[in-house]
């Protein structure tokens, strides 16, 4: 696949927020570079994302998807470049729970509600919505991976995040939970941005309104924002064939 | 400011819950302290030292035992946080590094203080020292030292958190930085044990206060940088 980059926003910190706002972008990554030791994982990557987008981030193992997502979520510092986020809150779920295995599901989610200042939100409503009522008073560490993943997604979706970033969200979920998660993704994308990194194209491919492929060489293939469904399907198919 | 304090309170509740539910840190700390105290007590008794000499070396033995057991146990203090990347979860919820740091310091200092009191009683009993004549002064020394110690080790746990060698790194990094605490602790405990009163206007309480201020200031400012990747 040939490497074409996404929208590039000039890398001046003072102007990034306003430029992002002018362009309607909610999340702008500019000239990102990240290395682990001698290995350069992300090389001069620039992308911008808008509200009401569901971006499917594809790439083979080691291409730098998780590193990119951590930088977009503000959890990792790029070695060079910058990330500009103009929303209120970013939800992030990955194979780490970002919660406490010694606390119950109820305690973990209550803590998060309290920290987000969502007084009105009732914990029972959240537990019921995510079908976690049965395990609400069990310690997170005692639950199956499926329940842990569901709790982790519930945490990420709390407080109506403007940006929801999901790293392999369906890896431990059954069909029913995946369907529910897809509904949630669509809800968030009604007014926000959702970025999903996944290898589970069969189950999540139909969600995408935009596809971004990261290659190990550092190249990026971006379908762009206004790609038609056949165009997205064709890009996904090309990716699958290249990685077969 | 009110919401800042509410977040801090929520974090304190979380820290206490984790500590009470896991009990790993406090158990390890108390076991280390009691074991070392009993060994030291048995060693000193068998050396047949007179009571005056034992009284003179008691403060030093108390502080060696306390700091040694604390530095070994502290590597487990944030295990529950590091296991599920809880620190990152809190950052995603908009919690500042200063709030996380302060909540952890308060709970860790409380655990250290409990251990210090327990250790003082056990060591005093095993060396036949009338330590409990001045409990208030001893608690004052314990509080000052526990906060400084917690302020230092919580920051070090944050720095070494992502390393697989954190169990060894934290004590190695902490030990040289504990010398001011050690000398201040020994000197102030000597004042209490031998003279029967604590000179709060002296140089050693000032050193302890400076250590507290320095470690807390550095910790509040650097903790978030340390835990963010």
Short mmCIF file of N, CA and C in Angstrom, two decimals, chain B residues 57-216:
data_model
loop_
_atom_site.label_atom_id
_atom_site.label_comp_id
_atom_site.label_asym_id
_atom_site.label_seq_id
_atom_site.Cartn_x
_atom_site.Cartn_y
_atom_site.Cartn_z
N UNK B 57 21.92 3.35 72.60
CA UNK B 57 21.84 2.85 71.21
C UNK B 57 20.40 2.57 70.77
N UNK B 58 19.45 2.65 71.71
CA UNK B 58 18.06 2.34 71.36
C UNK B 58 17.52 3.20 70.20
N UNK B 59 17.70 4.54 70.24
CA UNK B 59 17.14 5.34 69.12
C UNK B 59 17.70 4.92 67.77
N UNK B 60 18.99 4.60 67.72
CA UNK B 60 19.59 4.21 66.45
C UNK B 60 19.00 2.88 65.96
N UNK B 61 18.85 1.94 66.89
CA UNK B 61 18.28 0.64 66.52
C UNK B 61 16.85 0.81 66.03
N UNK B 62 16.10 1.68 66.72
CA UNK B 62 14.70 1.92 66.33
C UNK B 62 14.63 2.46 64.90
N UNK B 63 15.47 3.41 64.57
CA UNK B 63 15.39 4.04 63.25
C UNK B 63 15.97 3.18 62.14
N UNK B 64 17.00 2.41 62.46
CA UNK B 64 17.51 1.46 61.44
C UNK B 64 16.41 0.46 61.11
N UNK B 65 15.79 -0.07 62.15
CA UNK B 65 14.74 -1.08 61.95
C UNK B 65 13.56 -0.49 61.17
N UNK B 66 13.13 0.70 61.56
CA UNK B 66 11.97 1.32 60.92
C UNK B 66 12.22 1.60 59.44
N UNK B 67 13.34 2.25 59.16
CA UNK B 67 13.61 2.63 57.77
C UNK B 67 13.92 1.43 56.89
N UNK B 68 14.58 0.45 57.47
CA UNK B 68 14.90 -0.77 56.70
C UNK B 68 13.61 -1.51 56.33
N UNK B 69 12.77 -1.74 57.32
CA UNK B 69 11.53 -2.49 57.04
C UNK B 69 10.62 -1.69 56.10
N UNK B 70 10.60 -0.36 56.28
CA UNK B 70 9.74 0.47 55.42
C UNK B 70 10.22 0.45 53.98
N UNK B 71 11.55 0.56 53.79
CA UNK B 71 12.04 0.61 52.40
C UNK B 71 11.84 -0.72 51.68
N UNK B 72 11.89 -1.81 52.43
CA UNK B 72 11.68 -3.12 51.78
C UNK B 72 10.20 -3.30 51.43
N UNK B 73 9.32 -2.91 52.36
CA UNK B 73 7.89 -3.17 52.17
C UNK B 73 7.25 -2.23 51.16
N UNK B 74 7.83 -1.05 50.99
CA UNK B 74 7.13 -0.03 50.23
C UNK B 74 6.97 -0.37 48.74
N UNK B 75 7.83 -1.28 48.27
CA UNK B 75 7.72 -1.67 46.86
C UNK B 75 6.35 -2.29 46.56
N UNK B 76 5.67 -2.80 47.59
CA UNK B 76 4.35 -3.41 47.39
C UNK B 76 3.22 -2.40 47.57
N UNK B 77 3.57 -1.17 47.96
CA UNK B 77 2.54 -0.19 48.35
C UNK B 77 1.59 0.17 47.20
N UNK B 78 2.10 0.22 45.99
CA UNK B 78 1.24 0.64 44.88
C UNK B 78 0.97 -0.50 43.91
N UNK B 79 1.12 -1.71 44.38
CA UNK B 79 0.97 -2.87 43.49
C UNK B 79 -0.41 -2.91 42.83
N UNK B 80 -1.44 -2.65 43.64
CA UNK B 80 -2.81 -2.72 43.10
C UNK B 80 -3.02 -1.63 42.05
N UNK B 81 -2.31 -0.52 42.21
CA UNK B 81 -2.43 0.59 41.27
C UNK B 81 -1.73 0.25 39.94
N UNK B 82 -0.57 -0.38 40.07
CA UNK B 82 0.24 -0.65 38.89
C UNK B 82 -0.29 -1.84 38.10
N UNK B 83 -0.91 -2.78 38.80
CA UNK B 83 -1.40 -4.01 38.18
C UNK B 83 -2.41 -3.74 37.06
N UNK B 84 -3.41 -2.92 37.32
CA UNK B 84 -4.43 -2.65 36.30
C UNK B 84 -4.26 -1.29 35.66
N UNK B 85 -3.09 -0.66 35.87
CA UNK B 85 -2.82 0.70 35.39
C UNK B 85 -3.85 1.69 35.92
N UNK B 86 -4.10 1.58 37.21
CA UNK B 86 -5.06 2.46 37.87
C UNK B 86 -4.70 3.93 37.78
N UNK B 87 -3.40 4.23 37.84
CA UNK B 87 -2.96 5.63 37.74
C UNK B 87 -3.45 6.23 36.42
N UNK B 88 -3.33 5.45 35.35
CA UNK B 88 -3.74 5.96 34.04
C UNK B 88 -5.26 6.14 33.97
N UNK B 89 -5.98 5.23 34.62
CA UNK B 89 -7.44 5.36 34.68
C UNK B 89 -7.84 6.67 35.35
N UNK B 90 -7.09 7.02 36.39
CA UNK B 90 -7.39 8.27 37.10
C UNK B 90 -7.04 9.49 36.23
N UNK B 91 -5.93 9.39 35.51
CA UNK B 91 -5.56 10.49 34.61
C UNK B 91 -6.63 10.70 33.55
N UNK B 92 -7.16 9.58 33.04
CA UNK B 92 -8.22 9.67 32.02
C UNK B 92 -9.48 10.30 32.59
N UNK B 93 -9.68 10.15 33.91
CA UNK B 93 -10.87 10.75 34.54
C UNK B 93 -10.62 12.21 34.90
N UNK B 94 -9.47 12.72 34.53
CA UNK B 94 -9.19 14.14 34.75
C UNK B 94 -8.60 14.45 36.12
N UNK B 95 -8.18 13.40 36.85
CA UNK B 95 -7.58 13.62 38.16
C UNK B 95 -6.14 14.10 37.96
N UNK B 96 -5.74 15.09 38.75
CA UNK B 96 -4.38 15.60 38.58
C UNK B 96 -3.39 14.72 39.34
N UNK B 97 -2.15 14.77 38.88
CA UNK B 97 -1.09 13.99 39.54
C UNK B 97 -0.94 14.41 40.99
N UNK B 98 -1.13 15.69 41.29
CA UNK B 98 -0.98 16.19 42.67
C UNK B 98 -2.02 15.55 43.58
N UNK B 99 -3.25 15.41 43.09
CA UNK B 99 -4.30 14.79 43.91
C UNK B 99 -4.00 13.32 44.17
N UNK B 100 -3.58 12.62 43.12
CA UNK B 100 -3.23 11.20 43.28
C UNK B 100 -2.11 11.05 44.29
N UNK B 101 -1.10 11.91 44.13
CA UNK B 101 0.09 11.85 44.97
C UNK B 101 -0.28 12.11 46.44
N UNK B 102 -1.05 13.17 46.67
CA UNK B 102 -1.39 13.52 48.05
C UNK B 102 -2.21 12.43 48.72
N UNK B 103 -3.18 11.87 47.99
CA UNK B 103 -4.00 10.80 48.57
C UNK B 103 -3.12 9.61 48.96
N UNK B 104 -2.21 9.27 48.09
CA UNK B 104 -1.34 8.12 48.34
C UNK B 104 -0.40 8.42 49.52
N UNK B 105 0.11 9.65 49.57
CA UNK B 105 1.03 10.02 50.66
C UNK B 105 0.30 9.96 52.00
N UNK B 106 -0.92 10.46 52.05
CA UNK B 106 -1.66 10.49 53.33
C UNK B 106 -1.87 9.07 53.85
N UNK B 107 -2.34 8.19 52.98
CA UNK B 107 -2.62 6.81 53.43
C UNK B 107 -1.32 6.07 53.76
N UNK B 108 -0.29 6.25 52.92
CA UNK B 108 0.98 5.58 53.18
C UNK B 108 1.60 6.09 54.49
N UNK B 109 1.51 7.40 54.73
CA UNK B 109 2.06 7.97 55.97
C UNK B 109 1.32 7.41 57.18
N UNK B 110 0.01 7.24 57.05
CA UNK B 110 -0.77 6.67 58.16
C UNK B 110 -0.30 5.25 58.46
N UNK B 111 -0.08 4.47 57.41
CA UNK B 111 0.40 3.09 57.61
C UNK B 111 1.79 3.10 58.26
N UNK B 112 2.66 3.99 57.79
CA UNK B 112 4.00 4.10 58.38
C UNK B 112 3.91 4.46 59.86
N UNK B 113 3.00 5.38 60.18
CA UNK B 113 2.87 5.82 61.57
C UNK B 113 2.43 4.66 62.47
N UNK B 114 1.45 3.90 61.99
CA UNK B 114 0.98 2.73 62.75
C UNK B 114 2.16 1.79 62.98
N UNK B 115 2.94 1.58 61.93
CA UNK B 115 4.09 0.67 62.02
C UNK B 115 5.14 1.23 63.00
N UNK B 116 5.35 2.53 62.95
CA UNK B 116 6.36 3.16 63.83
C UNK B 116 5.97 2.97 65.30
N UNK B 117 4.71 3.18 65.60
CA UNK B 117 4.24 3.03 66.99
C UNK B 117 4.39 1.57 67.43
N UNK B 118 3.95 0.68 66.56
CA UNK B 118 4.04 -0.76 66.86
C UNK B 118 5.49 -1.17 67.08
N UNK B 119 6.35 -0.73 66.19
CA UNK B 119 7.77 -1.08 66.27
C UNK B 119 8.40 -0.52 67.55
N UNK B 120 8.05 0.72 67.90
CA UNK B 120 8.61 1.34 69.10
C UNK B 120 8.24 0.52 70.33
N UNK B 121 7.00 0.09 70.38
CA UNK B 121 6.53 -0.68 71.54
C UNK B 121 7.26 -2.03 71.61
N UNK B 122 7.34 -2.71 70.45
CA UNK B 122 7.96 -4.05 70.43
C UNK B 122 9.45 -3.95 70.77
N UNK B 123 10.13 -2.98 70.16
CA UNK B 123 11.57 -2.85 70.39
C UNK B 123 11.85 -2.42 71.83
N UNK B 124 11.03 -1.48 72.33
CA UNK B 124 11.21 -1.02 73.71
C UNK B 124 11.00 -2.18 74.69
N UNK B 125 9.99 -2.99 74.38
CA UNK B 125 9.72 -4.13 75.27
C UNK B 125 10.86 -5.14 75.20
N UNK B 126 11.36 -5.41 73.98
CA UNK B 126 12.41 -6.43 73.87
C UNK B 126 13.74 -5.94 74.43
N UNK B 127 13.94 -4.61 74.52
CA UNK B 127 15.20 -4.08 75.09
C UNK B 127 14.98 -3.51 76.49
N UNK B 128 13.77 -3.70 77.00
CA UNK B 128 13.44 -3.25 78.36
C UNK B 128 13.66 -1.74 78.52
N UNK B 129 13.15 -0.97 77.56
CA UNK B 129 13.30 0.49 77.62
C UNK B 129 11.97 1.14 78.00
N UNK B 130 12.01 2.11 78.91
CA UNK B 130 10.76 2.76 79.34
C UNK B 130 10.33 3.85 78.35
N UNK B 131 10.09 3.47 77.13
CA UNK B 131 9.82 4.43 76.06
C UNK B 131 8.47 5.15 76.23
N UNK B 132 7.52 4.43 76.76
CA UNK B 132 6.15 4.97 76.79
C UNK B 132 5.95 6.06 77.83
N UNK B 133 7.05 6.52 78.43
CA UNK B 133 6.94 7.66 79.36
C UNK B 133 6.65 8.95 78.58
N UNK B 134 7.09 9.00 77.32
CA UNK B 134 6.92 10.22 76.51
C UNK B 134 6.17 9.90 75.21
N UNK B 135 4.93 9.41 75.30
CA UNK B 135 4.25 8.98 74.07
C UNK B 135 3.96 10.13 73.10
N UNK B 136 3.61 11.31 73.63
CA UNK B 136 3.23 12.42 72.73
C UNK B 136 4.41 12.84 71.87
N UNK B 137 5.57 12.99 72.51
CA UNK B 137 6.76 13.40 71.76
C UNK B 137 7.11 12.37 70.69
N UNK B 138 6.97 11.13 71.08
CA UNK B 138 7.29 10.05 70.13
C UNK B 138 6.34 10.08 68.92
N UNK B 139 5.06 10.34 69.20
CA UNK B 139 4.08 10.41 68.11
C UNK B 139 4.41 11.60 67.18
N UNK B 140 4.83 12.72 67.78
CA UNK B 140 5.19 13.90 66.96
C UNK B 140 6.33 13.53 66.01
N UNK B 141 7.35 12.86 66.55
CA UNK B 141 8.48 12.44 65.71
C UNK B 141 7.98 11.46 64.64
N UNK B 142 7.12 10.55 65.05
CA UNK B 142 6.57 9.54 64.12
C UNK B 142 5.80 10.18 62.99
N UNK B 143 4.96 11.16 63.31
CA UNK B 143 4.14 11.81 62.27
C UNK B 143 5.06 12.53 61.26
N UNK B 144 5.99 13.33 61.80
CA UNK B 144 6.90 14.09 60.92
C UNK B 144 7.70 13.18 60.01
N UNK B 145 8.21 12.10 60.57
CA UNK B 145 9.04 11.19 59.77
C UNK B 145 8.20 10.38 58.79
N UNK B 146 7.01 9.96 59.22
CA UNK B 146 6.16 9.13 58.35
C UNK B 146 5.72 9.90 57.12
N UNK B 147 5.39 11.17 57.30
CA UNK B 147 4.95 11.98 56.16
C UNK B 147 6.11 12.17 55.18
N UNK B 148 7.30 12.50 55.71
CA UNK B 148 8.46 12.71 54.83
C UNK B 148 8.81 11.41 54.10
N UNK B 149 8.79 10.31 54.84
CA UNK B 149 9.12 9.02 54.24
C UNK B 149 8.10 8.65 53.15
N UNK B 150 6.82 8.86 53.46
CA UNK B 150 5.78 8.55 52.48
C UNK B 150 5.91 9.46 51.25
N UNK B 151 6.19 10.75 51.49
CA UNK B 151 6.32 11.70 50.37
C UNK B 151 7.43 11.26 49.43
N UNK B 152 8.49 10.74 50.00
CA UNK B 152 9.63 10.30 49.17
C UNK B 152 9.32 8.99 48.44
N UNK B 153 8.85 7.99 49.18
CA UNK B 153 8.70 6.68 48.55
C UNK B 153 7.55 6.63 47.55
N UNK B 154 6.50 7.40 47.77
CA UNK B 154 5.40 7.40 46.79
C UNK B 154 5.89 7.96 45.45
N UNK B 155 6.73 9.00 45.52
CA UNK B 155 7.29 9.53 44.28
C UNK B 155 8.20 8.50 43.61
N UNK B 156 9.00 7.82 44.42
CA UNK B 156 9.91 6.81 43.85
C UNK B 156 9.14 5.64 43.24
N UNK B 157 8.04 5.25 43.87
CA UNK B 157 7.21 4.18 43.31
C UNK B 157 6.64 4.64 41.96
N UNK B 158 6.25 5.90 41.87
CA UNK B 158 5.75 6.45 40.60
C UNK B 158 6.82 6.42 39.52
N UNK B 159 8.05 6.78 39.92
CA UNK B 159 9.16 6.82 38.95
C UNK B 159 9.52 5.40 38.50
N UNK B 160 9.59 4.47 39.45
CA UNK B 160 10.04 3.11 39.13
C UNK B 160 8.89 2.19 38.75
N UNK B 161 7.67 2.75 38.73
CA UNK B 161 6.47 1.93 38.57
C UNK B 161 6.43 1.05 37.34
N UNK B 162 6.93 1.55 36.22
CA UNK B 162 6.82 0.78 34.99
C UNK B 162 7.98 -0.20 34.81
N UNK B 163 8.96 -0.13 35.72
CA UNK B 163 10.10 -1.03 35.61
C UNK B 163 9.81 -2.39 36.25
N UNK B 164 10.30 -3.43 35.61
CA UNK B 164 10.13 -4.76 36.19
C UNK B 164 10.98 -4.91 37.46
N UNK B 165 11.96 -4.04 37.60
CA UNK B 165 12.86 -4.12 38.75
C UNK B 165 12.43 -3.21 39.90
N UNK B 166 11.15 -2.78 39.87
CA UNK B 166 10.75 -1.77 40.85
C UNK B 166 10.91 -2.25 42.29
N UNK B 167 10.76 -3.56 42.52
CA UNK B 167 10.93 -4.11 43.87
C UNK B 167 12.31 -3.83 44.42
N UNK B 168 13.31 -3.83 43.55
CA UNK B 168 14.68 -3.55 43.99
C UNK B 168 15.02 -2.08 43.85
N UNK B 169 14.43 -1.45 42.81
CA UNK B 169 14.78 -0.05 42.53
C UNK B 169 14.36 0.91 43.63
N UNK B 170 13.15 0.72 44.16
CA UNK B 170 12.63 1.69 45.14
C UNK B 170 13.52 1.75 46.39
N UNK B 171 13.86 0.59 47.02
CA UNK B 171 14.76 0.69 48.18
C UNK B 171 16.13 1.27 47.83
N UNK B 172 16.66 0.91 46.65
CA UNK B 172 17.99 1.40 46.26
C UNK B 172 17.96 2.93 46.09
N UNK B 173 16.90 3.42 45.43
CA UNK B 173 16.80 4.87 45.22
C UNK B 173 16.49 5.59 46.54
N UNK B 174 15.72 4.92 47.40
CA UNK B 174 15.27 5.59 48.64
C UNK B 174 16.38 5.71 49.68
N UNK B 175 17.19 4.67 49.80
CA UNK B 175 18.12 4.62 50.94
C UNK B 175 19.03 5.86 51.09
N UNK B 176 19.71 6.31 50.01
CA UNK B 176 20.55 7.50 50.22
C UNK B 176 19.76 8.76 50.61
N UNK B 177 18.50 8.83 50.11
CA UNK B 177 17.69 10.02 50.39
C UNK B 177 17.07 9.98 51.80
N UNK B 178 17.21 8.83 52.46
CA UNK B 178 16.63 8.69 53.80
C UNK B 178 17.58 9.14 54.90
N UNK B 179 18.84 9.47 54.56
CA UNK B 179 19.82 9.82 55.60
C UNK B 179 19.40 11.02 56.45
N UNK B 180 18.88 12.12 55.82
CA UNK B 180 18.45 13.23 56.69
C UNK B 180 17.38 12.79 57.68
N UNK B 181 16.45 11.94 57.20
CA UNK B 181 15.38 11.45 58.09
C UNK B 181 15.97 10.59 59.20
N UNK B 182 16.94 9.76 58.84
CA UNK B 182 17.56 8.86 59.80
C UNK B 182 18.23 9.65 60.92
N UNK B 183 19.07 10.62 60.53
CA UNK B 183 19.80 11.38 61.56
C UNK B 183 18.85 12.22 62.41
N UNK B 184 17.87 12.86 61.73
CA UNK B 184 16.90 13.67 62.49
C UNK B 184 16.11 12.78 63.45
N UNK B 185 15.70 11.61 62.97
CA UNK B 185 14.93 10.69 63.80
C UNK B 185 15.73 10.21 64.99
N UNK B 186 16.98 9.82 64.75
CA UNK B 186 17.83 9.31 65.83
C UNK B 186 18.06 10.41 66.88
N UNK B 187 18.41 11.60 66.41
CA UNK B 187 18.71 12.68 67.35
C UNK B 187 17.48 13.07 68.17
N UNK B 188 16.34 13.16 67.52
CA UNK B 188 15.14 13.58 68.26
C UNK B 188 14.68 12.48 69.22
N UNK B 189 14.79 11.23 68.79
CA UNK B 189 14.40 10.14 69.69
C UNK B 189 15.38 10.07 70.88
N UNK B 190 16.66 10.36 70.64
CA UNK B 190 17.63 10.39 71.72
C UNK B 190 17.24 11.46 72.74
N UNK B 191 16.81 12.62 72.24
CA UNK B 191 16.37 13.68 73.16
C UNK B 191 15.23 13.17 74.04
N UNK B 192 14.29 12.49 73.42
CA UNK B 192 13.11 12.02 74.16
C UNK B 192 13.49 10.92 75.15
N UNK B 193 14.30 9.98 74.69
CA UNK B 193 14.63 8.82 75.54
C UNK B 193 15.57 9.22 76.68
N UNK B 194 16.58 10.00 76.37
CA UNK B 194 17.60 10.29 77.39
C UNK B 194 17.26 11.54 78.21
N UNK B 195 16.89 12.63 77.50
CA UNK B 195 16.62 13.86 78.25
C UNK B 195 15.17 13.95 78.73
N UNK B 196 14.32 13.19 78.12
CA UNK B 196 12.92 13.19 78.56
C UNK B 196 12.07 14.29 77.94
N UNK B 197 12.65 15.08 77.01
CA UNK B 197 11.85 16.11 76.33
C UNK B 197 12.39 16.33 74.92
N UNK B 198 11.55 16.92 74.07
CA UNK B 198 11.93 17.16 72.68
C UNK B 198 12.14 18.66 72.47
N UNK B 199 13.31 19.03 71.94
CA UNK B 199 13.60 20.44 71.68
C UNK B 199 13.09 20.80 70.28
N UNK B 200 11.88 21.32 70.23
CA UNK B 200 11.26 21.60 68.92
C UNK B 200 11.90 22.77 68.19
N UNK B 201 12.65 23.60 68.93
CA UNK B 201 13.31 24.74 68.28
C UNK B 201 14.71 24.40 67.78
N UNK B 202 15.14 23.17 67.96
CA UNK B 202 16.50 22.77 67.59
C UNK B 202 16.67 22.55 66.10
N UNK B 203 17.88 22.12 65.74
CA UNK B 203 18.22 21.95 64.33
C UNK B 203 17.52 20.72 63.72
N UNK B 204 17.37 19.65 64.52
CA UNK B 204 16.86 18.40 63.94
C UNK B 204 15.38 18.47 63.53
N UNK B 205 14.52 19.07 64.37
CA UNK B 205 13.14 19.26 63.88
C UNK B 205 13.09 20.12 62.62
N UNK B 206 14.01 21.11 62.54
CA UNK B 206 14.04 21.96 61.34
C UNK B 206 14.41 21.14 60.11
N UNK B 207 15.38 20.24 60.29
CA UNK B 207 15.79 19.38 59.16
C UNK B 207 14.62 18.49 58.73
N UNK B 208 13.90 17.97 59.72
CA UNK B 208 12.75 17.12 59.39
C UNK B 208 11.67 17.91 58.65
N UNK B 209 11.43 19.13 59.10
CA UNK B 209 10.42 19.98 58.43
C UNK B 209 10.88 20.30 56.99
N UNK B 210 12.17 20.60 56.84
CA UNK B 210 12.70 20.89 55.49
C UNK B 210 12.58 19.67 54.58
N UNK B 211 12.88 18.49 55.13
CA UNK B 211 12.78 17.26 54.33
C UNK B 211 11.33 17.05 53.89
N UNK B 212 10.40 17.28 54.82
CA UNK B 212 8.97 17.16 54.48
C UNK B 212 8.60 18.11 53.35
N UNK B 213 9.01 19.37 53.51
CA UNK B 213 8.64 20.39 52.51
C UNK B 213 9.24 20.06 51.16
N UNK B 214 10.51 19.66 51.17
CA UNK B 214 11.21 19.37 49.91
C UNK B 214 10.59 18.17 49.19
N UNK B 215 10.43 17.07 49.92
CA UNK B 215 9.90 15.85 49.29
C UNK B 215 8.47 16.07 48.79
N UNK B 216 7.66 16.79 49.58
CA UNK B 216 6.27 17.03 49.16
C UNK B 216 6.21 17.94 47.92
#
